[in-house]
mmCIF file of C-alpha atoms in Angstrom:
data_model
loop_
_atom_site.group_PDB
_atom_site.id
_atom_site.type_symbol
_atom_site.label_atom_id
_atom_site.label_comp_id
_atom_site.label_asym_id
_atom_site.label_seq_id
_atom_site.Cartn_x
_atom_site.Cartn_y
_atom_site.Cartn_z
ATOM 1 C CA VAL H 236 57.075 -5.289 29.054
ATOM 2 C CA VAL H 237 55.900 -7.645 31.823
ATOM 3 C CA VAL H 238 53.449 -5.529 33.559
ATOM 4 C CA VAL H 239 51.821 -6.540 36.685
ATOM 5 C CA CYS H 240 48.483 -4.908 38.431
ATOM 6 C CA VAL H 241 47.780 -6.287 41.676
ATOM 7 C CA SER H 242 45.528 -5.262 44.801
ATOM 8 C CA LEU H 243 47.058 -6.199 48.178
ATOM 9 C CA THR H 244 43.834 -7.001 50.334
ATOM 10 C CA HIS H 245 43.402 -9.838 52.526
ATOM 11 C CA SER H 246 40.448 -11.160 50.338
ATOM 12 C CA ARG H 247 40.818 -14.336 48.361
ATOM 13 C CA SER H 248 40.402 -14.221 45.588
ATOM 14 C CA LYS H 249 42.781 -10.987 44.829
ATOM 15 C CA MET H 250 46.332 -11.493 43.950
ATOM 16 C CA SER H 251 48.859 -10.966 46.563
ATOM 17 C CA ALA H 252 52.273 -8.316 44.777
ATOM 18 C CA SER H 253 54.682 -12.181 45.944
ATOM 19 C CA ALA H 254 51.937 -13.832 43.751
ATOM 20 C CA ALA H 255 52.226 -11.744 41.213
ATOM 21 C CA SER H 256 55.464 -12.173 41.306
ATOM 22 C CA ARG H 257 55.542 -15.542 41.552
ATOM 23 C CA LYS H 258 53.813 -16.214 38.307
ATOM 24 C CA VAL H 259 55.965 -13.709 36.904
ATOM 25 C CA VAL H 260 59.380 -15.866 37.337
ATOM 26 C CA GLN H 261 56.939 -18.712 36.795
ATOM 27 C CA SER H 262 55.388 -18.368 33.524
ATOM 28 C CA VAL H 263 59.819 -17.170 32.566
ATOM 29 C CA ALA H 264 61.196 -20.079 33.779
ATOM 30 C CA HIS H 265 59.101 -22.299 32.609
ATOM 31 C CA ARG H 266 59.931 -19.926 28.875
ATOM 32 C CA VAL H 267 63.871 -20.230 29.514
ATOM 33 C CA GLU H 268 66.355 -23.300 30.216
ATOM 34 C CA ILE H 269 69.418 -21.728 31.695
ATOM 35 C CA ASP H 270 71.921 -23.763 31.321
ATOM 36 C CA TRP H 271 73.972 -22.540 34.325
ATOM 37 C CA SER H 272 77.115 -24.893 33.924
ATOM 38 C CA ARG H 273 77.824 -22.640 30.639
ATOM 39 C CA HIS H 274 81.702 -21.103 30.203
ATOM 40 C CA VAL H 275 80.388 -18.303 28.963
ATOM 41 C CA TRP H 276 79.157 -17.046 32.777
ATOM 42 C CA SER H 277 82.715 -17.183 33.412
ATOM 43 C CA CYS H 278 83.753 -15.638 30.742
ATOM 44 C CA SER H 279 85.092 -11.860 32.615
ATOM 45 C CA PRO H 280 84.888 -10.794 35.469
ATOM 46 C CA GLN H 281 81.494 -8.481 34.414
ATOM 47 C CA VAL H 282 79.824 -10.910 33.642
ATOM 48 C CA ALA H 283 80.065 -13.456 36.361
ATOM 49 C CA ALA H 284 79.227 -10.833 38.364
ATOM 50 C CA SER H 285 76.048 -10.236 37.328
ATOM 51 C CA PHE H 286 75.478 -13.857 36.544
ATOM 52 C CA ASN H 287 75.739 -14.347 40.211
ATOM 53 C CA LYS H 288 73.965 -11.773 40.777
ATOM 54 C CA LEU H 289 71.191 -13.344 38.612
ATOM 55 C CA LYS H 290 71.674 -16.459 40.043
ATOM 56 C CA SER H 291 71.060 -15.304 43.276
ATOM 57 C CA TRP H 292 67.872 -13.902 42.440
ATOM 58 C CA VAL H 293 66.457 -16.968 40.736
ATOM 59 C CA ALA H 294 67.404 -18.898 43.586
ATOM 60 C CA LEU H 295 65.603 -15.727 46.111
ATOM 61 C CA SER H 296 62.819 -16.181 43.605
ATOM 62 C CA ASP H 297 62.100 -19.803 43.580
ATOM 63 C CA SER H 298 62.073 -20.219 47.326
ATOM 64 C CA MET H 299 59.749 -17.510 47.932
ATOM 65 C CA ALA H 300 57.543 -19.297 44.932
ATOM 66 C CA GLU H 301 58.024 -22.362 47.600
ATOM 67 C CA LYS H 302 56.985 -19.879 50.469
ATOM 68 C CA TYR H 303 54.150 -18.130 49.597
ATOM 69 C CA ALA H 304 52.684 -21.212 47.238
ATOM 70 C CA THR H 305 49.490 -20.198 49.478
ATOM 71 C CA LEU H 306 47.633 -17.613 50.787
ATOM 72 C CA PRO H 307 48.162 -16.298 54.155
ATOM 73 C CA THR H 308 45.403 -17.565 56.910
ATOM 74 C CA PRO H 309 42.232 -15.003 57.958
ATOM 75 C CA ILE H 310 43.120 -12.967 60.917
ATOM 76 C CA ASP H 311 40.939 -15.089 63.592
ATOM 77 C CA PHE H 312 40.011 -11.725 65.794
ATOM 78 C CA GLY H 313 37.308 -13.518 67.935
ATOM 79 C CA LYS H 314 40.662 -15.522 68.881
ATOM 80 C CA ALA H 315 42.061 -11.788 69.353
ATOM 81 C CA LYS H 316 39.449 -10.035 71.625
ATOM 82 C CA SER H 317 39.614 -13.315 73.809
ATOM 83 C CA ALA H 318 43.406 -12.633 74.460
ATOM 84 C CA VAL H 319 43.531 -8.634 74.919
ATOM 85 C CA ARG H 320 41.521 -6.700 77.200
ATOM 86 C CA ASP H 321 40.887 -3.723 75.094
ATOM 87 C CA LYS H 322 38.038 -5.646 72.706
ATOM 88 C CA SER H 323 37.600 -1.974 71.237
ATOM 89 C CA LEU H 324 41.178 -1.737 69.697
ATOM 90 C CA VAL H 325 40.243 -5.259 68.335
ATOM 91 C CA ASP H 326 36.804 -4.540 66.379
ATOM 92 C CA SER H 327 38.662 -1.043 65.786
ATOM 93 C CA LEU H 328 41.627 -3.072 64.138
ATOM 94 C CA GLU H 329 38.830 -5.292 62.627
ATOM 95 C CA ALA H 330 37.107 -2.668 60.948
ATOM 96 C CA PHE H 331 40.161 -0.674 59.120
ATOM 97 C CA TYR H 332 40.967 -4.216 58.067
ATOM 98 C CA LYS H 333 37.686 -5.577 56.557
ATOM 99 C CA SER H 334 37.033 -2.421 54.887
ATOM 100 C CA ASN H 335 40.759 -1.290 53.596
ATOM 101 C CA GLN H 336 40.717 -1.241 49.829
ATOM 102 C CA ALA H 337 44.031 -0.774 49.262
ATOM 103 C CA PRO H 338 45.546 0.715 45.428
ATOM 104 C CA ALA H 339 46.245 -1.536 42.181
ATOM 105 C CA GLU H 340 50.700 -1.162 42.192
ATOM 106 C CA THR H 341 52.012 -1.360 39.480
ATOM 107 C CA HIS H 342 55.510 -2.553 38.365
ATOM 108 C CA GLU H 343 56.929 -1.333 34.408
ATOM 109 C CA TRP H 344 60.350 -2.106 33.062
ATOM 110 C CA ALA H 345 61.357 1.026 32.255
ATOM 111 C CA PRO H 346 62.153 1.021 28.273
ATOM 112 C CA GLU H 347 66.021 2.582 29.016
ATOM 113 C CA GLU H 348 66.090 -0.684 31.259
ATOM 114 C CA GLN H 349 64.397 -3.063 28.345
ATOM 115 C CA GLU H 350 67.120 -1.552 25.821
ATOM 116 C CA LEU H 351 70.127 -2.166 28.039
ATOM 117 C CA THR H 352 68.879 -5.924 29.310
ATOM 118 C CA ALA H 353 68.624 -7.003 25.203
ATOM 119 C CA LYS H 354 72.616 -5.406 23.895
ATOM 120 C CA LYS H 355 73.311 -7.423 27.079
ATOM 121 C CA ILE H 356 71.803 -10.454 25.961
ATOM 122 C CA ALA H 357 72.968 -9.809 22.242
ATOM 123 C CA TYR H 358 76.825 -8.942 24.064
ATOM 124 C CA LEU H 359 76.079 -12.813 25.440
ATOM 125 C CA GLN H 360 74.692 -14.610 22.491
ATOM 126 C CA GLU H 361 77.528 -13.116 19.905
ATOM 127 C CA LEU H 362 80.085 -14.212 22.983
ATOM 128 C CA ASP H 363 78.806 -17.611 22.936
ATOM 129 C CA ALA H 364 78.786 -18.192 19.621
ATOM 130 C CA MET H 365 82.036 -16.497 19.858
ATOM 131 C CA HIS H 366 83.128 -19.829 22.124
ATOM 132 C CA GLN H 367 81.458 -22.029 20.456
ATOM 133 C CA GLU H 368 83.974 -21.507 17.103
ATOM 134 C CA LEU H 369 87.040 -20.865 19.642
ATOM 135 C CA LEU H 370 86.206 -24.439 21.460
ATOM 136 C CA PRO H 371 87.114 -26.967 19.125
ATOM 137 C CA VAL H 372 90.229 -24.805 17.723
ATOM 138 C CA LEU H 373 91.141 -24.520 21.524
ATOM 139 C CA GLU H 374 90.895 -28.477 22.211
ATOM 140 C CA ALA H 375 92.629 -29.501 19.249
ATOM 141 C CA GLU H 376 95.757 -26.649 19.876
ATOM 142 C CA LEU H 377 95.774 -28.665 23.659
ATOM 143 C CA ALA H 378 95.797 -31.552 22.575
ATOM 144 C CA PHE H 379 98.880 -30.988 19.532
ATOM 145 C CA GLN H 380 100.828 -28.589 22.697
ATOM 146 C CA LYS H 381 100.561 -32.365 24.432
ATOM 147 C CA ASN H 382 101.474 -34.259 22.202
ATOM 148 C CA ASN H 383 104.033 -32.179 20.997
ATOM 149 C CA ARG H 384 105.963 -31.591 24.590
ATOM 150 C CA THR H 385 109.498 -29.288 24.529
ATOM 151 C CA THR H 386 111.796 -32.005 25.878
ATOM 152 C CA SER H 387 115.403 -32.851 26.650
ATOM 153 C CA ASP H 388 115.396 -35.350 23.105
ATOM 154 C CA THR H 389 113.349 -32.439 20.948
ATOM 155 C CA THR H 390 115.257 -31.066 18.061
ATOM 156 C CA VAL H 391 115.622 -27.998 16.228
ATOM 157 C CA PHE H 392 113.914 -29.126 13.188
ATOM 158 C CA ASP H 393 110.733 -30.281 15.641
ATOM 159 C CA MET H 394 110.679 -27.377 16.652
ATOM 160 C CA LYS H 395 111.163 -25.592 13.326
ATOM 161 C CA VAL H 396 107.893 -27.832 12.297
ATOM 162 C CA ASN H 397 105.764 -27.751 15.585
ATOM 163 C CA TYR H 398 106.729 -23.380 15.670
ATOM 164 C CA PRO H 399 106.198 -22.156 11.940
ATOM 165 C CA VAL H 400 105.114 -19.059 12.719
ATOM 166 C CA ILE H 401 108.623 -18.478 15.338
ATOM 167 C CA HIS H 402 111.204 -19.979 12.458
ATOM 168 C CA GLU H 403 109.918 -17.614 10.268
ATOM 169 C CA GLU H 404 110.462 -14.762 13.278
ATOM 170 C CA ILE H 405 113.908 -15.873 13.839
ATOM 171 C CA GLU H 406 114.632 -16.245 10.540
ATOM 172 C CA ASP H 407 113.734 -12.834 9.793
ATOM 173 C CA GLU H 408 115.795 -11.914 12.836
ATOM 174 C CA ILE H 409 118.298 -13.062 11.447
ATOM 175 C CA GLU H 410 118.391 -11.867 7.889
ATOM 176 C CA ARG H 411 117.561 -8.329 9.813
ATOM 177 C CA ARG H 412 120.920 -8.451 11.789
ATOM 178 C CA GLU H 413 118.532 -8.622 14.582
ATOM 179 C CA TRP H 414 121.052 -10.760 16.719
ATOM 180 C CA PHE H 415 119.642 -8.978 20.490
ATOM 181 C CA LYS H 416 116.272 -7.870 19.717
ATOM 182 C CA ASP H 417 114.770 -10.507 22.652
ATOM 183 C CA THR H 418 117.116 -10.057 25.028
ATOM 184 C CA GLY H 419 116.637 -5.876 26.072
ATOM 185 C CA ILE H 420 120.191 -4.931 25.098
ATOM 186 C CA GLY H 421 122.108 -3.717 21.937
ATOM 187 C CA PRO H 422 120.639 -1.324 19.633
ATOM 188 C CA ASN H 423 117.449 -3.443 19.041
ATOM 189 C CA LYS H 424 115.913 -3.214 22.196
#
């Protein structure tokens, strides 16, 4: 659970909300290295959409971390007094600025959202493991298909050897006299 307590004030000794979020993002980023090029990120439209949203959030947080790397400069009320005609307005704003003590802002990650995220991560890890298992099989099948392309020189024997499942199905259809099974005509439509 990530809980960030921040006091939003002008004091340099206190952390701003952006600095706190930057520290959280940086600490998480150092613990987890994400390989953005993995095929698992594009396995389904829902996963791809969630991945793109996450990737844009990470890019935005990185750019904000760079933008807010340093604290803002304090307000120069002396310069404002010289530029504004109503000095009492600037004095009242300065008094308000110095006396302002904003309450601490707390952000909590809801337990329901944590549970949902854990389920999604577990699903993606399962999916990744399945893809890692399936990848060598698919690569071998692709190599087999490339090496055994059907050409005008391919014989029926080659087809039987290369595609035994199809050969078995054809033989079974012949034995059951299902002559028109895959044609859409006849009694076995």
